Short mmCIF file of C-alpha atoms in Angstrom, two decimals:
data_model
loop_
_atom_site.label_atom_id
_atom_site.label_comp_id
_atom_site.label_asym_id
_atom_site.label_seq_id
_atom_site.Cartn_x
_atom_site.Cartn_y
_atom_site.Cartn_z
CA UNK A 1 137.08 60.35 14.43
CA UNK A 2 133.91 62.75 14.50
CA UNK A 3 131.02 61.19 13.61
CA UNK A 4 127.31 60.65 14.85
CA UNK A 5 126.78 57.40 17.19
CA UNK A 6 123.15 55.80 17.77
CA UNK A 7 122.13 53.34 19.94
CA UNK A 8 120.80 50.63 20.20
CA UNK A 9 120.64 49.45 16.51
CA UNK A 10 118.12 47.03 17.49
CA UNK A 11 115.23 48.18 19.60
CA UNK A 12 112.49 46.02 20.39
CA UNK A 13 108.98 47.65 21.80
CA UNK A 14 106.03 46.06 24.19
CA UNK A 15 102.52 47.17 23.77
CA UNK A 16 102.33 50.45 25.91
CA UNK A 17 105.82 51.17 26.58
CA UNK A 18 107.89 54.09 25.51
CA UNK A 19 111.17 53.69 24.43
CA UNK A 20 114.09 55.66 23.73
CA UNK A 21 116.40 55.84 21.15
CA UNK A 22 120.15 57.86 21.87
CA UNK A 23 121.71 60.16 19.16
CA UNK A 24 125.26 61.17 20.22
CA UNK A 25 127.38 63.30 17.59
CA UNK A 26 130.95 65.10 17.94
CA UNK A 27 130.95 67.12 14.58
CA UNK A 28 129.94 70.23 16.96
CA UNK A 29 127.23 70.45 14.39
CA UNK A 30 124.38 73.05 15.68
CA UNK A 31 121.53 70.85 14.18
CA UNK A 32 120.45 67.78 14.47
CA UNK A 33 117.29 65.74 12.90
CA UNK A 34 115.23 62.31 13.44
CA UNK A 35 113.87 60.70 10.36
CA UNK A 36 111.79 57.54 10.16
CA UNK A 37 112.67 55.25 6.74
CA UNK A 38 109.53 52.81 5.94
CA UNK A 39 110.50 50.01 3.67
CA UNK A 40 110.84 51.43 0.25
CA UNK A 41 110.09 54.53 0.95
CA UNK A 42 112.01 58.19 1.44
CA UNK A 43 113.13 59.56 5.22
CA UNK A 44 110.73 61.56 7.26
CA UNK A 45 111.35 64.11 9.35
CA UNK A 46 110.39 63.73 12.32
CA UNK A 47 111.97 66.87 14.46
CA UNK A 48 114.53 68.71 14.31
CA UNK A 49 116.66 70.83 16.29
CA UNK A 50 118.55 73.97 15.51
CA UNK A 51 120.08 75.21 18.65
CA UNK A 52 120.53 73.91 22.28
CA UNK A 53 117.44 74.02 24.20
CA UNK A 54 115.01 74.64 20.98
CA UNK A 55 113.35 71.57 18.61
CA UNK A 56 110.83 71.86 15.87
CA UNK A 57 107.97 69.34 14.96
CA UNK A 58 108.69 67.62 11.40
CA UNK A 59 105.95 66.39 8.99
CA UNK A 60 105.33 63.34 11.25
CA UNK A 61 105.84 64.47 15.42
CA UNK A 62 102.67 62.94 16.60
CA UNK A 63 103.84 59.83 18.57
CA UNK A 64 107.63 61.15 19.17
CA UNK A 65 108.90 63.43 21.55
CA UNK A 66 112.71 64.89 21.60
CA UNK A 67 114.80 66.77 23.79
CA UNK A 68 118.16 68.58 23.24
CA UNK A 69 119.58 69.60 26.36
CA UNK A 70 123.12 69.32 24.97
CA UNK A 71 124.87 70.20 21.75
CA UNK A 72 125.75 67.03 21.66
CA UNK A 73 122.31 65.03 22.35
CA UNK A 74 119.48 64.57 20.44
CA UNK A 75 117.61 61.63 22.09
CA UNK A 76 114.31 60.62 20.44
CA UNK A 77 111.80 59.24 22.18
CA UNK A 78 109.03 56.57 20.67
CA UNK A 79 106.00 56.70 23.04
CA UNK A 80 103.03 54.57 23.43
CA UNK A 81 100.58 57.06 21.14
CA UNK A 82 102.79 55.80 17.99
CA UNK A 83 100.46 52.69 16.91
CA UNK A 84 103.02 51.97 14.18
CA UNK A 85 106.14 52.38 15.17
CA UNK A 86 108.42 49.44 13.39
CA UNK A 87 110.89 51.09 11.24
CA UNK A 88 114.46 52.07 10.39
CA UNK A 89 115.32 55.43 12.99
CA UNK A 90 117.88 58.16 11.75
CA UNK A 91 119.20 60.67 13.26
CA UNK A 92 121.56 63.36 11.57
CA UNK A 93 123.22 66.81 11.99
CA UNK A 94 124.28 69.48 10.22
CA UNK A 95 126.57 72.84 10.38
CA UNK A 96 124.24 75.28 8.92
CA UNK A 97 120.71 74.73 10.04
CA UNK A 98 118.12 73.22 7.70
CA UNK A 99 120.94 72.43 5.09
CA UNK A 100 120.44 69.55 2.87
CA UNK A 101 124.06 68.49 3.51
CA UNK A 102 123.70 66.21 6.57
CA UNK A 103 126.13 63.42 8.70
CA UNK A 104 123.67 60.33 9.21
CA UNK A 105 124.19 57.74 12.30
CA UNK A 106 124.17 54.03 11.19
CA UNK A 107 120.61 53.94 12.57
CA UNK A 108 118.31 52.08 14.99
CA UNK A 109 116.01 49.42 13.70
CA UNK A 110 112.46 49.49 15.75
CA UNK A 111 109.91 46.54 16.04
CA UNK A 112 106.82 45.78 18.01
CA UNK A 113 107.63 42.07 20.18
CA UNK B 1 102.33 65.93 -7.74
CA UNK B 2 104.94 64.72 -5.14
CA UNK B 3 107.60 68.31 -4.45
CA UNK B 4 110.44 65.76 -4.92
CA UNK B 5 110.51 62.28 -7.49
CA UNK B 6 112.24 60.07 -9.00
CA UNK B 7 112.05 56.66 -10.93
CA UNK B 8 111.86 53.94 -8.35
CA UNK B 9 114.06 51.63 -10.55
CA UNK B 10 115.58 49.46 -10.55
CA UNK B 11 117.80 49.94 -13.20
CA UNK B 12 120.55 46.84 -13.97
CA UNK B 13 123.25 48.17 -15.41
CA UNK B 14 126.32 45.93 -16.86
CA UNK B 15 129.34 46.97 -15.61
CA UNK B 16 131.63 49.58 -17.23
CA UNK B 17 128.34 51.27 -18.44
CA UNK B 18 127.38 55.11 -17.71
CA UNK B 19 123.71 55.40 -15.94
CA UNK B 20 121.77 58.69 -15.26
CA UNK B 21 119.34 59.45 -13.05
CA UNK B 22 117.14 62.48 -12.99
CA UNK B 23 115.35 63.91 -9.81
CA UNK B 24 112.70 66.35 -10.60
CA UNK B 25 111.43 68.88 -8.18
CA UNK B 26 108.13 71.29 -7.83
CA UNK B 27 108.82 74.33 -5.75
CA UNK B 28 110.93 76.69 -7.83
CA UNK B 29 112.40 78.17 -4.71
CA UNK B 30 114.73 75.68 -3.68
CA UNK B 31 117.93 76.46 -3.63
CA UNK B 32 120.06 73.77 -3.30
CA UNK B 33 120.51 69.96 -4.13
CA UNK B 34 122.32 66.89 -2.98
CA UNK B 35 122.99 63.38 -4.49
CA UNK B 36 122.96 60.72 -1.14
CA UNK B 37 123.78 57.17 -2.15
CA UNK B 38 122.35 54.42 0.82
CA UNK B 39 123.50 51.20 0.87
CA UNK B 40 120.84 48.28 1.83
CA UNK B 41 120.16 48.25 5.72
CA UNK B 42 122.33 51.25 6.01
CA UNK B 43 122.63 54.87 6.44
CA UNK B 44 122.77 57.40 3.87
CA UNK B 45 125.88 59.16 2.98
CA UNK B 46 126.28 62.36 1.18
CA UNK B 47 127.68 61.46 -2.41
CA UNK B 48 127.82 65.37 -3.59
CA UNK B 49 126.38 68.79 -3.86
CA UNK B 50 124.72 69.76 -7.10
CA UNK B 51 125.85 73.07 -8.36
CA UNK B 52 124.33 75.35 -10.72
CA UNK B 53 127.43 75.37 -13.29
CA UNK B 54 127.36 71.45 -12.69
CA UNK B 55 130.24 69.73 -10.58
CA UNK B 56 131.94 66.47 -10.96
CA UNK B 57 133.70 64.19 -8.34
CA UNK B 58 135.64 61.90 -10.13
CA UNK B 59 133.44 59.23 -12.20
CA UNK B 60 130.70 60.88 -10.44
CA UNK B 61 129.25 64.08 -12.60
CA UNK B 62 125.42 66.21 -11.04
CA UNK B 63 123.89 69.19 -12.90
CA UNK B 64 121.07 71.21 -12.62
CA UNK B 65 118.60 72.57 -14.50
CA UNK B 66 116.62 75.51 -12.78
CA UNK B 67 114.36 76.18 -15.96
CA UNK B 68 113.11 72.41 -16.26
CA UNK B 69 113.70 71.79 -12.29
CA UNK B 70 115.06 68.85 -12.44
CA UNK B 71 118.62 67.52 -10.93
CA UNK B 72 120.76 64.47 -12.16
CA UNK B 73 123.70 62.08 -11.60
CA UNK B 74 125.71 60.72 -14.05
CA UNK B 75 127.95 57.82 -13.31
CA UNK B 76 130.46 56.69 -15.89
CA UNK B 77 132.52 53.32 -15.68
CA UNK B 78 129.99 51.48 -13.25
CA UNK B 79 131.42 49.79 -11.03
CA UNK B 80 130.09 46.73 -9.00
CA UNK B 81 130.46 48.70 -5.76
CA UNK B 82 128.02 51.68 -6.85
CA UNK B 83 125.03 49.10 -6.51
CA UNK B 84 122.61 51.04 -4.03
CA UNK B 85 119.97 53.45 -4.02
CA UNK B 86 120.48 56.74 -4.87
CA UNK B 87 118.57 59.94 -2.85
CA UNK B 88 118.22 63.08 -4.19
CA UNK B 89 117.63 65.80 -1.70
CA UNK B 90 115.99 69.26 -2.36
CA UNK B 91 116.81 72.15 0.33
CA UNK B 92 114.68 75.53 0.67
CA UNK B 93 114.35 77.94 3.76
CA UNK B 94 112.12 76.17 5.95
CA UNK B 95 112.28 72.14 4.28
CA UNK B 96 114.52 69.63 3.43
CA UNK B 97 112.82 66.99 0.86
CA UNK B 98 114.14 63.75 0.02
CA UNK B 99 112.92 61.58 -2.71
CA UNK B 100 112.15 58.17 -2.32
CA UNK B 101 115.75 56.82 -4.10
CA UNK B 102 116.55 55.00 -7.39
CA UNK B 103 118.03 51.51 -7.14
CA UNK B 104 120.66 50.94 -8.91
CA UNK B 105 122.22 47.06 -9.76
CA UNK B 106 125.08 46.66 -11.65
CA UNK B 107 125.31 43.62 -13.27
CA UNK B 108 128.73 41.42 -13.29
#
């Protein structure tokens, strides 16, 4: 079945250390997006990616970095510089690019030990 | 003014009833509009695509209104199993906005 797979869904995080969260999707979907959900509040883009090779800073970047080296791939990862980084990670992907209509993963779950 | 909002909720609903929600946007260029429905501690799923002549899924109806900018979902018959939140999703050029959700409960 095509679908979008993350992993882990739980993540824990030490003071200082980076961590990395996999997106894996085989929709063949061209784009591809991270969002952070805070408790009871909407998704945030984070960055997004429109083509192989090419990703965009979204309205919260500082403290993430991505790479997309495959279609396929969209690993995000949380480094140090993000002082707050407990929350619920999303990634998605779409046909067109920037379309509202979007295939979510079941998400990874980030806390500070 | 926030570009995308709706009511927090939650609304508790008996079942069997109808409940609307209404998601109002700012920017008068968007150009399209999703419903998502999110289940607790999950991921959210695409419920449907709002149309401009309105479009209806079922027990599941969205319209829009471009004049008053403003989107909504109708759902008739509730049923237990539509308890979640409920996204709407606003889509120009160079954003996609999602509001914060409505909760739904539907009461036994």
């Amino acid at each position: 079945d095509g679908g979008i797979t993350q992993s882990p869904k739980y993540l824990f995080r030490k003071e200082g250390q980076n961590v990395t969260l996999s997106c894996e999707q085989n929709l063949n979907h061209d784009a591809m997006y991270w969002y952070r959900q805070d408790p009871g509040q909407g998704l945030r883009l984070i960055y997004y990616s429109q083509i192989v090779n090419d990703f965009q800073k979204g309205d919260i970047a500082e403290g993430y970095s991505v790479s997309r080296e495959k279609k396929e791939s969209f690993p995000l990862t949380v480094t140090s510089a993000q002082k707050n980084p407990t929350a619920f990670y999303l990634c998605a992907s779409s046909g067109q690019a920037q379309s509202g209509a979007q295939h979510f993963g079941d998400g990874t779950r980030l806390s500070i030990l | 003014r926030k570009e995308v909002e709706q009511d927090p909720g939650p609304f508790n609903v008996p079942e069997g009833a109808t409940v609307a929600f209404n998601c109002t946007y700012s920017n008068s260029a968007s150009q399209s509009f999703f419903w998502y429905r999110q289940d607790c501690r999950k991921e959210p799923k695409l419920l449907m695509s709002v149309y401009s002549s309105g479009n209806e899924d079922g027990r599941f109806t969205a319209q829009l209104n471009r004049a008053s900018q403003y989107i909504s979902l109708l759902i008739r018959d509730s049923k237990l199993s539509d308890s979640a939140t409920y996204l709407c999703v606003v889509n120009r050029d160079d954003k996609i906005i999602f509001g914060k959700g409505t909760r739904l409960h539907i009461l036994p």
